[in-house]
XYZ file of C-alpha atoms in Angstrom:
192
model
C 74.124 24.650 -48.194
C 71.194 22.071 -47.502
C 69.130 21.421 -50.503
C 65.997 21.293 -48.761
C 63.006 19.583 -50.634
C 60.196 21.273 -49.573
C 56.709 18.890 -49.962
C 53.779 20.562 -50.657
C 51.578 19.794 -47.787
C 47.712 19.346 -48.552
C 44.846 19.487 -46.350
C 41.759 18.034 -46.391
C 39.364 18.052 -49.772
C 35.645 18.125 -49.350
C 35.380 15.141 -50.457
C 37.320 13.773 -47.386
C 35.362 15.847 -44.658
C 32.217 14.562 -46.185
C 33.327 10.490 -45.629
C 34.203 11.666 -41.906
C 31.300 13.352 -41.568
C 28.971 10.511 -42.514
C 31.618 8.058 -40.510
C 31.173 10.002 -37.419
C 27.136 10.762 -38.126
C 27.063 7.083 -38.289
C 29.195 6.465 -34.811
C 26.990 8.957 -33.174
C 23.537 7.526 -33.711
C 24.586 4.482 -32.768
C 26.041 5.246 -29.388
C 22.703 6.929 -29.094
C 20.747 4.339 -29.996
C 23.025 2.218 -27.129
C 22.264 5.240 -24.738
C 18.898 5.761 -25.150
C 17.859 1.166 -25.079
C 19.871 1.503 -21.759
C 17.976 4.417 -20.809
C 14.808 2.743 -21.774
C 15.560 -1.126 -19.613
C 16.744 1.250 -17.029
C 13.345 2.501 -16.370
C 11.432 -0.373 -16.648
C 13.874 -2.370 -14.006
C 13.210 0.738 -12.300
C 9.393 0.403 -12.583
C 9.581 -3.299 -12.081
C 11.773 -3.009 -8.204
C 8.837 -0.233 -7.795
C 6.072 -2.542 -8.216
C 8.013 -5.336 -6.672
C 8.376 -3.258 -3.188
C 5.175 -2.030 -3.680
C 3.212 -5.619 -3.753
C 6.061 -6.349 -0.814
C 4.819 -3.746 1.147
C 0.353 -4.387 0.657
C 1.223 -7.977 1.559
C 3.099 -6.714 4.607
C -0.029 -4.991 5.492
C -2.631 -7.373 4.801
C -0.614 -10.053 7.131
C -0.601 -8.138 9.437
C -4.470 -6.938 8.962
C -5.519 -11.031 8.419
C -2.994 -11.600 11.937
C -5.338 -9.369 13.893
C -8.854 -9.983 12.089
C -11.537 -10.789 14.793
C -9.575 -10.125 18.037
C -12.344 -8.362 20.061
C -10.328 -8.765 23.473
C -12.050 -10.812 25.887
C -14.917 -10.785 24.073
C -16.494 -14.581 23.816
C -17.806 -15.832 20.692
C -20.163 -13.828 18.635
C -23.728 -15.087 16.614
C -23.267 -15.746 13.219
C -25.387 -13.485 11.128
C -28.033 -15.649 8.655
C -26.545 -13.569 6.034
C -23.292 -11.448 5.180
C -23.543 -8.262 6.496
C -23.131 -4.722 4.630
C -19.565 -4.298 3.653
C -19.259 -0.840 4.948
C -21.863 -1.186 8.627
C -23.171 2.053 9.635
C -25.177 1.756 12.384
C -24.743 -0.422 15.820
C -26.956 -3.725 14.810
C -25.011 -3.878 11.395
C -21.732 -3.562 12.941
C -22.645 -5.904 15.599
C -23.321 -8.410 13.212
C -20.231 -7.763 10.828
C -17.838 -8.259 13.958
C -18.918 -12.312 13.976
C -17.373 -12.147 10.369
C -14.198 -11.125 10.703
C -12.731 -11.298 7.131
C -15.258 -10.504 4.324
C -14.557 -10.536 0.612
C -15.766 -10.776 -2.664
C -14.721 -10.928 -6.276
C -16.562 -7.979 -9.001
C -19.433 -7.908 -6.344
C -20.489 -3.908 -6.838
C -21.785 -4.302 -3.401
C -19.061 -1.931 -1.776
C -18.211 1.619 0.104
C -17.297 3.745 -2.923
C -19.180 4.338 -5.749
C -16.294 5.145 -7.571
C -14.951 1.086 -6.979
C -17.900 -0.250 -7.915
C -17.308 -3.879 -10.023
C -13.787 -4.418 -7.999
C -12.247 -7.409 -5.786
C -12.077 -6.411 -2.341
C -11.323 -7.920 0.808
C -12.742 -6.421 4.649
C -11.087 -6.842 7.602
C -12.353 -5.994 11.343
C -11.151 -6.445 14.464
C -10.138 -4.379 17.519
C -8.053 -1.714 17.830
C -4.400 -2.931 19.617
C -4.371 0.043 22.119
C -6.627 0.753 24.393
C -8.029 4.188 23.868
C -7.204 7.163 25.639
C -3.643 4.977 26.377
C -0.111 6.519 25.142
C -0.167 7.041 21.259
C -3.718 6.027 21.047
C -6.501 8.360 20.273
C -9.076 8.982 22.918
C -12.937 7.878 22.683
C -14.362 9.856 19.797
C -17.153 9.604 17.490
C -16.093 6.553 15.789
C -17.486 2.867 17.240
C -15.512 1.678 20.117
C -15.902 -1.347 22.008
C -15.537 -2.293 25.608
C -15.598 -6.180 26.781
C -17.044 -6.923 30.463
C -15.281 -9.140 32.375
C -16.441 -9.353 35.277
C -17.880 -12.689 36.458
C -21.158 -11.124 38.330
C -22.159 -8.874 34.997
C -22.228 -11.647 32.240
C -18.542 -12.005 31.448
C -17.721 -11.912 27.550
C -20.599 -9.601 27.108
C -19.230 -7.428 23.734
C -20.779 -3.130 24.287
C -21.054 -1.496 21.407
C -21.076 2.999 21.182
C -20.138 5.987 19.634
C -19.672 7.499 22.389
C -17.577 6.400 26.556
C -20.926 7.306 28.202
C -22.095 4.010 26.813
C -19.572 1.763 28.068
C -19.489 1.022 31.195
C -17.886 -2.260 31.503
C -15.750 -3.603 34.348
C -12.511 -5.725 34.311
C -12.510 -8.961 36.194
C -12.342 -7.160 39.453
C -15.779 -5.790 39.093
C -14.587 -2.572 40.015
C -12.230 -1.091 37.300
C -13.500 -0.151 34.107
C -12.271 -2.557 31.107
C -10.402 -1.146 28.432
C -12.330 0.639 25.344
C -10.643 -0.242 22.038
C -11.507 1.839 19.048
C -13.540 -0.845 16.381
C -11.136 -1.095 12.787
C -12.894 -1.888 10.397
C -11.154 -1.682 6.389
C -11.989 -2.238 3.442
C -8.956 -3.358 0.584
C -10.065 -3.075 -3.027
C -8.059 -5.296 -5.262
């Protein structure tokens, strides 16, 4: 016969669990403290790329705006006003005047469209619209300013019309026949 020796086995006292419990409490909270700084740099590269793409994209824009600021089409040059003209024209003489100023800004000025901006930066652009109205993917002639340049030699070539509305533009391309183009007037306003 085998003389076995049996050991007692033991398990775990309490006082045991306890150390593991306050070992693994310990591991825990600070993998979670790991998880929750990578969590936090995480979303402010996040936020950062955002603003990044978002300044990208305004300057993108305002190139392109400052590009195209003052092209009036064949329109010659226009009378510079004695003084800068409303920010936000309304009415034909204003506007008239705020196309020989092409870009317009001002730093804190109050003097702007929107009550609610009043105090901020901005910077106004105008210029011409790139497609000629009524043309594919352009609107027609509605009741926003438009513009139509004459060209034609015999009716003061150069001569910039001004309206709401086609009936009041009645230009004619160089062949004194044809009716120029009317381009739709853009005129914005960036607050900074």
């Amino acid at each position: 016969m085998y003389s076995r020796s049996y050991q007692r086995q033991r398990g775990f006292n309490l006082i045991e669990i306890m150390v593991a419990m306050v070992i693994g409490i310990v591991i825990l909270l600070a993998v979670s403290e790991v998880f929750i700084n990578n969590s936090r740099a995480s979303s402010e590269i996040e936020k950062t790329g955002r603003q990044i793409e978002n300044g990208a994209y305004a300057l993108s824009l305002l190139t392109d705006e400052f590009r195209n600021a003052g092209y009036l089409g064949e329109a010659g040059a226009q009378a510079v006003p004695g003084a800068l003209p409303p920010l936000c024209p309304t009415v034909a003489s204003d506007i008239q005047n705020a196309l020989s100023v092409p870009v317009q800004g001002e730093l804190g000025s109050g003097a702007n469209c929107s009550a609610s901006k009043a105090g901020s930066d901005f910077i106004a652009t105008r210029r011409a619209s790139t497609c000629a109205a009524g043309s594919a993917n352009c609107a027609p002639v509605n009741g926003d300013f438009h513009l139509q340049v004459s060209a034609c030699s015999s009716s003061s070539a150069g001569t910039l019309n001004l309206a709401l509305a086609a009936s009041g533009l009645n230009a004619k391309k160089r062949d004194c026949t044809t009716a120029a183009p009317i381009y739709r007037l853009v005129s914005r306003v960036y607050y900074v």
